[in-house]
Amino acid sequence: MEAQLPRRSGGWITFPFIIASSVGLTLAFGGWTSNLIVYLIKEFNVESIDAAQISNLVNGAGSLIPVVAAIIADSFLGCFSTIWISSIISLLGTILLALTATVDSLRPKRPCELGSTSCTSKPKVQYVVLYAAIVLATLGSGGTRSTLSTIGADQLADKPKDQGIFFNWFFFFWYSASVVASTAIVYVEDNVSWKAGFFICVAFNIVALVIFLLGSRFYTKFKPEGSPFTSLVRVIVASITKRQVALPSAAEDFFQGCNVAPKSLPVVPSKTFRYLNRAAIISEGDVKPDGSTSNRWRLCSVQEVEDFKTLIKILPLWSSSFFLGTTIGVQLSFSVLQALAMDRHIGPSFQIPAGSIQVFVLVSTALFLALFDKFLFPTWRNLSGRSLTPLQRIGVGHVINFVSMGVSALVESKRLNVAKSNQVSNIVPMSVLWLVPQLVLNGIGEAFHYPGQVSLYYQEFPITLKNMATAMISMLIGIAFYLTTALIDVVRRTTTWLPGNINNGRLDNVYWILVVGGILNFGYYVICAWFYNHKHLNKVDSPSDE
């Protein structure tokens, strides 16, 4: 039976299990993070800007943790074990968070009203329980975010074109689940109770874990092969150790590795970053009679050197997305505060929850991801005769992003003028739907640059770092959210633009700064993309390949 398992495992048969698990975990995580700012303000007496900062820290951690999870999966546990362990940690945190909404002694006795200045501070025990819950839930969710997409791509390892389709639909379902979390679950939290909403998140977490484990017999599971970062460090150490050795020109003078096919031709390292080539130079005593290395920290294979060069080449492109994510973080966190200070009524009885305002980003992203796969990309191919490359998708995302920031600045300027003309300090008589255009543009931009970056890193990274490749985008978002926190803190310390009540501030000036920064950052991205010599993206598919 075990001999037949490889023929039955892997492929599209695993798609329902992986997608369903991702949807459940996304509903669980998004159900409480989408409304976290409101929960902190109304139930734990946190000042509005501080609540936005805490939300940014949570989102940042939730995006950086996938990088750590990818390292653990690559080096020790593998994707499967990392996912189910992380799901249990997420479940524990979500249960604890639900208890803060259930047990009265775990919350301040009197919730604060928006704009109140007489709130009592929460006891230390409440503080510890609240943030322990947030940490556990964030830690667990982050552990599954990159590894779920990686284990899905691994099932199609021999079909690169199908991997691209998988990524597109994986993110489509991810965004769709986020839409449900930001609307239905947030609505329950605002109109039924926080307890009901949080326990719904607990239920989805349990269902996701069960479904993932049910698909265990179908997954192709790759064993971890040790830390992939060790070889990267060894390249640096070996090249420094042999810094006095002259670079040879013959391929036979470079170590090809222990597992090279006997009849394969030796390869000379590329001329870029030639200093690193010294790590692969064979010196006396470096190679044993059986072909293995006598000291792995003095000699690396040509492939290990080239893998390290690949990482160096992609770093400038990667860094160009830091500011891109920062603008998104600022817009998303402040959109909730803007919604709290605007008229959220649709009709005489229905009121849009402030935490649901971000759903317009998710809806537009999910919608355009589906349109890309079925309409826009085929149309582009028919018109231009070539595919839209990941680099081009990222570039379009950059442009749409700073246009979105410009729209945000104009809308906020109008909102402040309405507040001033009506002399109001809390709810401005201006519909929250004015925020929709900027959020839709944000979502369209994400539909371009988010899958584009995942596809770029997965294609370009060495085979040993595939998990890290899919986590790179999460690392970008995590760093961007922390940069968002730092930017807001600098603005608060150096200007009067962000007071406790945003109706008395100048949030529009913050958005205009982001517009200028976004344009400059786009120029930096174009330069990086122009000089980047990539392996796969120059190989466009011809129409016959379809």
Coordinates of C-alpha atoms in Angstrom, one line a residue, residues 19-527:
I19 CA -8.4 25.8 0.0
A20 CA -11.0 24.9 2.6
S21 CA -8.4 25.0 5.4
S22 CA -7.2 28.4 4.2
V23 CA -10.7 29.8 4.0
G24 CA -11.5 28.6 7.6
L25 CA -8.3 30.0 9.1
T26 CA -8.8 33.3 7.2
L27 CA -12.3 33.6 8.5
A28 CA -11.1 32.9 12.0
F29 CA -8.2 35.4 11.9
G30 CA -10.0 38.1 9.9
G31 CA -13.1 37.9 12.0
W32 CA -11.4 39.5 15.0
T33 CA -8.5 41.5 13.4
S34 CA -10.9 43.4 11.1
N35 CA -12.7 44.8 14.1
L36 CA -9.8 44.9 16.5
I37 CA -9.5 48.7 16.5
V38 CA -13.2 49.1 17.4
Y39 CA -13.0 46.4 20.1
L40 CA -10.0 48.1 21.7
I41 CA -11.6 51.5 21.7
K42 CA -15.1 50.5 22.9
E43 CA -14.3 47.6 25.2
F44 CA -10.8 48.3 26.5
N45 CA -10.8 52.1 26.6
V46 CA -7.8 52.5 24.2
E47 CA -7.3 55.9 22.6
S48 CA -8.1 55.9 18.8
I49 CA -4.7 56.5 17.4
D50 CA -3.1 54.0 19.8
A51 CA -5.7 51.4 18.8
A52 CA -4.7 51.9 15.2
Q53 CA -1.1 51.5 16.2
I54 CA -1.8 48.3 18.0
S55 CA -3.7 47.0 15.0
N56 CA -0.7 47.8 12.8
L57 CA 1.6 45.9 15.2
V58 CA -0.7 42.9 15.1
N59 CA -0.9 42.9 11.3
G60 CA 2.9 43.4 11.1
A61 CA 3.5 40.4 13.4
G62 CA 0.9 38.3 11.5
S63 CA 2.9 38.9 8.4
L64 CA 6.4 38.5 9.7
I65 CA 5.6 35.2 11.5
P66 CA 5.1 33.4 8.2
V67 CA 8.8 33.9 7.5
V68 CA 9.8 32.2 10.7
A69 CA 7.3 29.5 10.0
A70 CA 8.8 29.0 6.5
I71 CA 12.3 28.6 8.0
I72 CA 10.9 26.0 10.5
A73 CA 9.1 24.2 7.8
D74 CA 12.1 24.1 5.5
S75 CA 14.6 23.2 8.2
F76 CA 12.8 21.0 10.7
L77 CA 9.1 20.1 10.7
G78 CA 8.0 20.3 7.0
C79 CA 4.9 22.2 5.9
F80 CA 2.3 19.6 7.1
S81 CA 3.4 19.6 10.7
T82 CA 4.0 23.3 10.8
I83 CA 0.4 23.9 9.6
W84 CA -1.4 21.7 12.1
I85 CA 0.7 22.9 15.1
S86 CA 0.1 26.5 14.1
S87 CA -3.6 25.9 13.7
I88 CA -3.8 24.6 17.3
I89 CA -1.9 27.6 18.6
S90 CA -4.3 29.9 16.7
L91 CA -7.2 28.1 18.2
L92 CA -5.9 28.6 21.7
G93 CA -5.5 32.3 21.2
T94 CA -8.9 32.7 19.6
I95 CA -10.5 30.9 22.5
L96 CA -8.7 33.1 25.0
L97 CA -9.8 36.2 23.0
A98 CA -13.4 35.0 23.1
L99 CA -13.2 34.6 26.9
T100 CA -12.2 38.3 27.2
A101 CA -15.6 39.1 25.6
T102 CA -17.4 36.6 27.7
V103 CA -16.0 36.9 31.2
D104 CA -16.8 40.3 32.7
S105 CA -13.8 40.4 35.0
L106 CA -11.5 40.2 31.9
R107 CA -12.8 43.6 30.6
P108 CA -13.1 47.1 32.1
K109 CA -16.5 47.6 33.8
R110 CA -17.4 50.7 31.8
P111 CA -16.8 50.8 28.1
C112 CA -15.5 54.2 26.8
E113 CA -17.6 56.3 24.4
L114 CA -15.8 57.7 21.4
G115 CA -14.1 60.9 22.3
S116 CA -14.4 60.4 26.0
T117 CA -11.5 61.7 28.2
S118 CA -12.6 60.1 31.5
C119 CA -11.9 56.5 30.9
T120 CA -10.5 54.3 33.7
S121 CA -7.4 52.3 33.1
K122 CA -7.7 48.5 32.7
P123 CA -6.2 46.3 35.4
K124 CA -3.0 44.5 34.7
V125 CA -4.6 41.0 34.6
Q126 CA -7.0 42.2 31.9
Y127 CA -4.1 43.6 30.0
V128 CA -2.1 40.4 30.2
V129 CA -5.0 38.2 29.1
L130 CA -6.0 40.4 26.2
Y131 CA -2.5 40.6 24.7
A132 CA -1.7 37.0 25.4
A133 CA -4.8 36.1 23.4
I134 CA -3.8 38.4 20.6
V135 CA -0.2 37.1 20.5
L136 CA -1.3 33.4 20.4
A137 CA -3.9 33.9 17.7
T138 CA -1.5 36.0 15.6
L139 CA 1.3 33.5 16.1
G140 CA -0.8 30.6 15.0
S141 CA -2.4 32.3 12.0
G142 CA 1.0 33.5 10.8
G143 CA 2.4 30.0 11.0
T144 CA -0.2 28.8 8.4
R145 CA -0.2 31.7 6.0
S146 CA 2.8 31.0 3.8
T147 CA 3.0 27.2 4.5
L148 CA -0.5 26.6 3.2
S149 CA 0.2 28.2 -0.2
T150 CA 3.6 26.4 -0.3
I151 CA 2.2 22.9 0.4
G152 CA -0.4 23.6 -2.3
A153 CA 2.2 24.5 -4.8
D154 CA 4.3 21.5 -3.8
Q155 CA 1.4 19.2 -4.9
L156 CA 1.9 20.6 -8.5
A157 CA 5.7 20.6 -8.4
D158 CA 6.0 19.0 -11.9
K159 CA 3.5 21.5 -13.4
P160 CA 4.8 25.0 -13.2
K161 CA 1.9 26.5 -15.2
D162 CA -0.6 24.9 -12.9
Q163 CA 1.2 26.4 -10.0
G164 CA 0.4 29.9 -11.3
I165 CA -3.3 29.0 -11.6
F166 CA -3.2 27.6 -8.1
F167 CA -1.7 30.8 -6.7
N168 CA -4.3 32.9 -8.5
W169 CA -7.2 30.9 -7.1
F170 CA -5.6 30.5 -3.7
F171 CA -5.6 34.2 -3.2
F172 CA -9.0 34.6 -4.8
F173 CA -10.5 32.4 -2.1
W174 CA -8.3 34.0 0.6
Y175 CA -9.6 37.5 -0.3
S176 CA -13.2 36.1 -0.6
A177 CA -13.0 34.6 2.9
S178 CA -11.6 37.9 4.2
V179 CA -14.6 39.7 2.7
V180 CA -16.9 37.4 4.7
A181 CA -14.9 37.9 7.8
S182 CA -15.0 41.7 7.4
T183 CA -18.7 41.8 6.8
A184 CA -20.7 38.9 8.3
I185 CA -18.6 38.2 11.4
V186 CA -18.0 41.9 12.1
Y187 CA -21.7 42.6 11.8
V188 CA -22.4 39.9 14.4
E189 CA -19.8 41.5 16.7
D190 CA -21.3 44.9 16.3
N191 CA -25.0 44.0 16.3
V192 CA -25.3 40.8 18.3
S193 CA -22.3 40.6 20.7
W194 CA -18.6 40.4 20.7
K195 CA -18.9 37.0 22.4
A196 CA -20.9 35.5 19.5
G197 CA -18.6 36.9 16.9
F198 CA -15.4 35.7 18.6
F199 CA -16.8 32.2 19.1
I200 CA -17.8 32.0 15.5
C201 CA -14.0 32.6 14.8
V202 CA -13.3 29.7 17.2
A203 CA -15.6 27.4 15.2
F204 CA -14.1 28.3 11.9
N205 CA -10.6 27.6 13.3
I206 CA -11.7 24.1 14.5
V207 CA -13.3 23.3 11.1
A208 CA -10.2 24.4 9.2
L209 CA -8.0 22.2 11.3
V210 CA -10.2 19.2 10.9
I211 CA -10.5 19.6 7.2
F212 CA -6.7 19.9 6.8
L213 CA -6.1 16.8 8.8
L214 CA -8.7 14.8 6.8
G215 CA -6.7 15.5 3.6
S216 CA -3.5 14.1 5.1
R217 CA -3.5 10.9 3.1
F218 CA -3.6 12.8 -0.2
Y219 CA -0.7 15.3 0.4
T220 CA 2.7 14.9 -1.1
K221 CA 4.9 15.6 1.9
F222 CA 8.5 16.6 1.4
K223 CA 10.9 15.9 4.2
P224 CA 12.9 19.0 5.5
E225 CA 16.5 18.9 4.4
G226 CA 18.1 20.9 7.1
S227 CA 18.4 24.7 7.3
P228 CA 18.7 26.2 3.8
F229 CA 20.3 29.3 5.3
T230 CA 23.4 27.4 6.4
S231 CA 24.6 27.1 2.8
L232 CA 24.1 30.9 2.4
V233 CA 26.3 31.6 5.4
R234 CA 28.9 29.1 4.3
V235 CA 29.2 30.9 1.0
I236 CA 30.1 34.1 2.8
V237 CA 32.6 32.4 5.2
A238 CA 34.3 30.4 2.4
S239 CA 34.6 33.4 0.1
I240 CA 36.2 35.4 2.9
T241 CA 38.5 32.5 3.9
K242 CA 39.8 32.3 0.3
R243 CA 39.9 36.1 -0.4
Q244 CA 43.6 35.8 -1.4
V245 CA 43.1 33.0 -3.9
A246 CA 43.2 34.0 -7.5
L247 CA 40.1 33.3 -9.6
P248 CA 40.7 30.6 -12.1
S249 CA 39.0 30.4 -15.5
A250 CA 38.6 26.6 -16.0
A251 CA 35.4 25.0 -14.9
E252 CA 37.3 22.0 -13.5
D253 CA 38.8 24.3 -10.8
F254 CA 35.4 24.9 -9.3
F255 CA 33.5 22.4 -7.0
Q256 CA 30.4 21.2 -8.8
G257 CA 28.9 19.4 -5.7
C258 CA 28.6 15.8 -4.5
N259 CA 25.3 14.9 -6.2
V260 CA 26.2 16.0 -9.7
A261 CA 25.5 13.4 -12.5
P262 CA 28.8 11.7 -13.6
K263 CA 28.5 12.7 -17.3
S264 CA 27.4 16.3 -16.7
L265 CA 29.7 19.1 -17.8
P266 CA 31.4 21.3 -15.2
V267 CA 30.0 24.8 -14.9
V268 CA 31.8 28.1 -14.3
P269 CA 30.2 30.5 -11.9
S270 CA 28.6 33.6 -13.4
K271 CA 30.7 36.8 -13.5
T272 CA 28.3 38.8 -11.4
F273 CA 29.5 39.3 -7.8
R274 CA 32.7 37.5 -8.8
Y275 CA 34.2 37.8 -5.3
L276 CA 31.7 35.1 -4.1
N277 CA 33.1 32.7 -6.7
R278 CA 36.1 32.1 -4.5
A279 CA 33.8 30.0 -2.2
A280 CA 33.7 27.3 -4.9
I281 CA 37.4 27.2 -5.8
I282 CA 39.0 23.8 -5.1
S283 CA 42.1 24.2 -3.1
E284 CA 44.5 21.5 -1.9
G285 CA 42.9 19.2 0.7
D286 CA 39.3 20.6 0.1
V287 CA 38.0 17.4 -1.6
K288 CA 38.2 13.9 -0.2
P289 CA 38.9 10.9 -2.5
D290 CA 35.2 10.0 -2.5
G291 CA 34.3 13.5 -3.9
S292 CA 32.9 15.0 -0.7
T293 CA 34.2 18.1 1.0
S294 CA 36.7 17.9 3.9
N295 CA 35.5 21.2 5.4
R296 CA 32.0 22.4 4.3
W297 CA 32.9 25.9 5.6
R298 CA 35.8 26.2 3.2
L299 CA 34.2 24.9 0.0
C300 CA 30.8 25.4 -1.5
S301 CA 29.3 24.1 -4.7
V302 CA 28.8 26.3 -7.8
Q303 CA 25.1 26.0 -7.3
E304 CA 25.2 27.2 -3.7
V305 CA 27.2 30.2 -4.9
E306 CA 24.6 31.0 -7.6
D307 CA 21.7 30.6 -5.2
F308 CA 23.3 33.2 -2.9
K309 CA 23.7 35.5 -5.9
T310 CA 20.1 35.1 -6.8
L311 CA 19.1 36.4 -3.4
I312 CA 21.4 39.4 -3.7
K313 CA 20.0 40.2 -7.1
I314 CA 16.4 40.2 -5.9
L315 CA 16.9 42.2 -2.7
P316 CA 16.6 45.7 -4.4
L317 CA 13.3 44.6 -6.0
W318 CA 12.1 43.3 -2.7
S319 CA 13.0 46.5 -0.8
S320 CA 11.1 48.6 -3.3
S321 CA 7.9 47.1 -1.9
F322 CA 8.5 48.3 1.7
F323 CA 7.0 51.8 1.0
L324 CA 4.2 50.2 -1.1
G325 CA 3.0 48.2 1.9
T326 CA 3.5 51.2 4.2
T327 CA 1.0 53.3 2.3
I328 CA -1.5 50.5 2.4
G329 CA -1.1 50.1 6.1
V330 CA -1.7 53.8 6.7
Q331 CA -4.8 53.8 4.6
L332 CA -6.4 50.7 6.1
S333 CA -5.8 51.7 9.7
F334 CA -7.0 55.3 9.3
S335 CA -10.0 54.3 7.1
V336 CA -11.5 52.6 10.2
L337 CA -11.0 55.8 12.3
Q338 CA -12.5 57.9 9.4
A339 CA -15.5 55.6 9.2
L340 CA -16.1 55.9 13.0
A341 CA -16.3 59.7 12.5
M342 CA -18.6 59.6 9.4
D343 CA -22.2 58.8 8.7
R344 CA -22.4 55.0 8.3
H345 CA -26.1 54.7 7.8
I346 CA -27.5 53.0 4.6
G347 CA -31.2 53.7 4.7
P348 CA -33.1 54.4 7.9
S349 CA -32.1 51.3 10.0
F350 CA -28.9 49.8 8.6
Q351 CA -25.5 51.0 9.7
I352 CA -22.2 49.8 8.2
P353 CA -19.8 48.6 10.9
A354 CA -16.7 50.6 10.9
G355 CA -14.5 47.5 10.9
S356 CA -16.3 46.4 7.7
I357 CA -15.1 49.4 5.7
Q358 CA -12.0 47.5 4.6
V359 CA -14.3 45.0 2.8
F360 CA -14.3 47.2 -0.3
V361 CA -10.5 46.5 -0.6
L362 CA -11.1 42.8 -0.4
V363 CA -14.1 42.7 -2.7
S364 CA -12.3 44.6 -5.4
T365 CA -9.2 42.5 -5.1
A366 CA -11.1 39.2 -5.3
L367 CA -13.2 40.4 -8.2
F368 CA -10.2 41.6 -10.2
L369 CA -8.2 38.4 -9.5
A370 CA -11.0 36.5 -11.1
L371 CA -11.2 38.9 -14.0
F372 CA -7.4 38.7 -14.5
D373 CA -7.5 34.9 -14.9
K374 CA -10.6 34.8 -17.2
F375 CA -10.5 38.0 -19.1
L376 CA -7.8 40.6 -18.7
F377 CA -4.7 38.4 -19.0
P378 CA -6.0 36.5 -22.1
T379 CA -7.0 39.8 -23.7
W380 CA -3.5 41.2 -23.0
R381 CA -2.0 38.1 -24.5
N382 CA -4.1 38.4 -27.7
L383 CA -3.4 42.1 -28.1
S384 CA 0.4 42.0 -27.3
G385 CA 1.3 38.5 -28.3
R386 CA 3.0 37.9 -24.9
S387 CA 2.1 37.3 -21.3
L388 CA 2.0 40.0 -18.6
T389 CA 5.1 39.2 -16.5
P390 CA 5.1 39.4 -12.7
L391 CA 7.4 42.5 -12.9
Q392 CA 4.8 44.3 -15.0
R393 CA 2.0 43.3 -12.7
I394 CA 4.0 44.7 -9.7
G395 CA 4.7 47.9 -11.6
V396 CA 1.0 48.5 -12.4
G397 CA 0.2 47.9 -8.7
H398 CA 2.7 50.6 -7.7
V399 CA 1.0 53.2 -10.0
I400 CA -2.5 52.4 -8.8
N401 CA -1.4 52.5 -5.2
F402 CA -0.1 56.1 -5.3
V403 CA -3.2 57.2 -7.3
S404 CA -5.3 55.6 -4.4
M405 CA -3.3 57.7 -1.9
G406 CA -4.1 60.9 -3.9
V407 CA -7.8 60.1 -3.9
S408 CA -7.5 59.5 -0.1
A409 CA -6.0 62.9 0.4
L410 CA -8.8 64.6 -1.6
V411 CA -11.6 62.8 0.2
E412 CA -10.1 63.5 3.6
S413 CA -9.7 67.2 2.7
K414 CA -13.4 67.3 1.9
R415 CA -14.3 65.5 5.1
L416 CA -12.3 68.0 7.2
N417 CA -14.0 70.9 5.4
V418 CA -17.5 69.5 6.1
A419 CA -16.5 69.0 9.8
K420 CA -15.3 72.6 10.0
S421 CA -18.3 74.1 8.2
N422 CA -20.7 72.2 10.4
Q423 CA -18.7 72.7 13.6
V424 CA -18.9 69.1 14.7
S425 CA -16.3 67.2 16.8
N426 CA -17.5 63.6 16.5
I427 CA -19.7 62.3 13.6
V428 CA -19.3 64.3 10.4
P429 CA -22.5 64.6 8.3
M430 CA -20.8 63.0 5.3
S431 CA -21.5 59.5 4.0
V432 CA -18.9 56.8 4.7
L433 CA -19.3 55.7 1.0
W434 CA -17.0 58.6 0.1
L435 CA -14.2 56.3 1.3
V436 CA -15.1 53.6 -1.3
P437 CA -13.2 54.9 -4.4
Q438 CA -9.8 55.0 -2.6
L439 CA -10.4 51.5 -1.1
V440 CA -11.4 50.0 -4.4
L441 CA -8.3 51.4 -6.1
N442 CA -6.3 50.0 -3.2
G443 CA -7.8 46.6 -3.9
I444 CA -7.2 46.7 -7.6
G445 CA -3.6 47.6 -7.0
E446 CA -3.3 44.6 -4.6
A447 CA -4.7 42.3 -7.3
F448 CA -1.8 43.4 -9.5
H449 CA 1.2 43.5 -7.2
Y450 CA 0.4 40.9 -4.5
P451 CA 0.1 37.7 -6.6
G452 CA 2.8 39.2 -8.9
Q453 CA 5.3 39.3 -6.1
V454 CA 4.5 35.8 -4.8
S455 CA 4.9 34.4 -8.4
L456 CA 8.1 36.3 -8.9
Y457 CA 9.7 35.1 -5.6
Y458 CA 8.5 31.5 -6.1
Q459 CA 10.0 31.4 -9.6
E460 CA 13.3 33.2 -8.8
F461 CA 14.2 31.7 -5.5
P462 CA 16.5 28.6 -5.3
I463 CA 14.7 25.2 -4.9
T464 CA 15.9 24.9 -1.3
L465 CA 14.2 28.2 -0.4
K466 CA 10.8 27.8 -1.9
N467 CA 9.0 28.1 1.4
M468 CA 10.9 31.3 2.0
A469 CA 10.0 32.5 -1.4
T470 CA 6.2 32.4 -0.7
A471 CA 6.8 34.0 2.7
M472 CA 8.7 37.0 1.3
I473 CA 5.5 38.9 0.5
S474 CA 4.4 38.3 4.1
M475 CA 7.7 39.6 5.4
L476 CA 7.3 42.7 3.2
I477 CA 3.8 43.3 4.6
G478 CA 5.0 42.8 8.2
I479 CA 7.9 45.2 7.8
A480 CA 5.6 47.7 6.1
F481 CA 3.1 47.6 9.0
Y482 CA 6.0 48.3 11.4
L483 CA 7.1 51.1 9.2
T484 CA 3.5 52.4 9.2
T485 CA 3.6 52.4 13.0
A486 CA 7.0 54.3 13.0
L487 CA 5.7 56.8 10.4
I488 CA 2.6 57.5 12.4
D489 CA 4.6 57.9 15.5
V490 CA 7.0 60.4 13.8
V491 CA 4.1 62.4 12.5
R492 CA 2.5 62.5 15.9
R493 CA 5.7 63.7 17.5
T494 CA 6.7 66.3 15.0
T495 CA 3.3 67.7 13.8
T496 CA -0.2 68.3 15.1
W497 CA -1.8 66.4 12.1
L498 CA -2.8 63.3 14.1
P499 CA -4.5 64.3 17.4
G500 CA -6.8 61.9 19.4
N501 CA -9.8 63.3 17.4
I502 CA -9.0 63.2 13.7
N503 CA -11.6 65.8 13.0
N504 CA -9.2 68.3 14.6
G505 CA -6.1 67.1 12.6
R506 CA -4.8 67.1 9.0
L507 CA -4.8 63.5 7.9
D508 CA -5.0 64.7 4.3
N509 CA -1.4 66.0 4.6
V510 CA -0.2 62.6 5.7
Y511 CA -1.8 61.1 2.5
W512 CA -0.1 63.8 0.3
I513 CA 3.2 62.8 1.8
L514 CA 2.5 59.2 0.8
V515 CA 1.6 60.3 -2.7
V516 CA 5.0 61.9 -3.2
G517 CA 6.8 59.0 -1.5
G518 CA 4.9 56.5 -3.7
I519 CA 5.9 58.3 -6.9
L520 CA 9.6 58.3 -5.9
N521 CA 9.4 54.7 -4.8
F522 CA 7.9 53.8 -8.2
G523 CA 10.9 55.4 -9.9
Y524 CA 13.1 53.3 -7.7
Y525 CA 11.2 50.1 -8.6
V526 CA 11.5 50.8 -12.3
I527 CA 15.2 51.2 -12.0

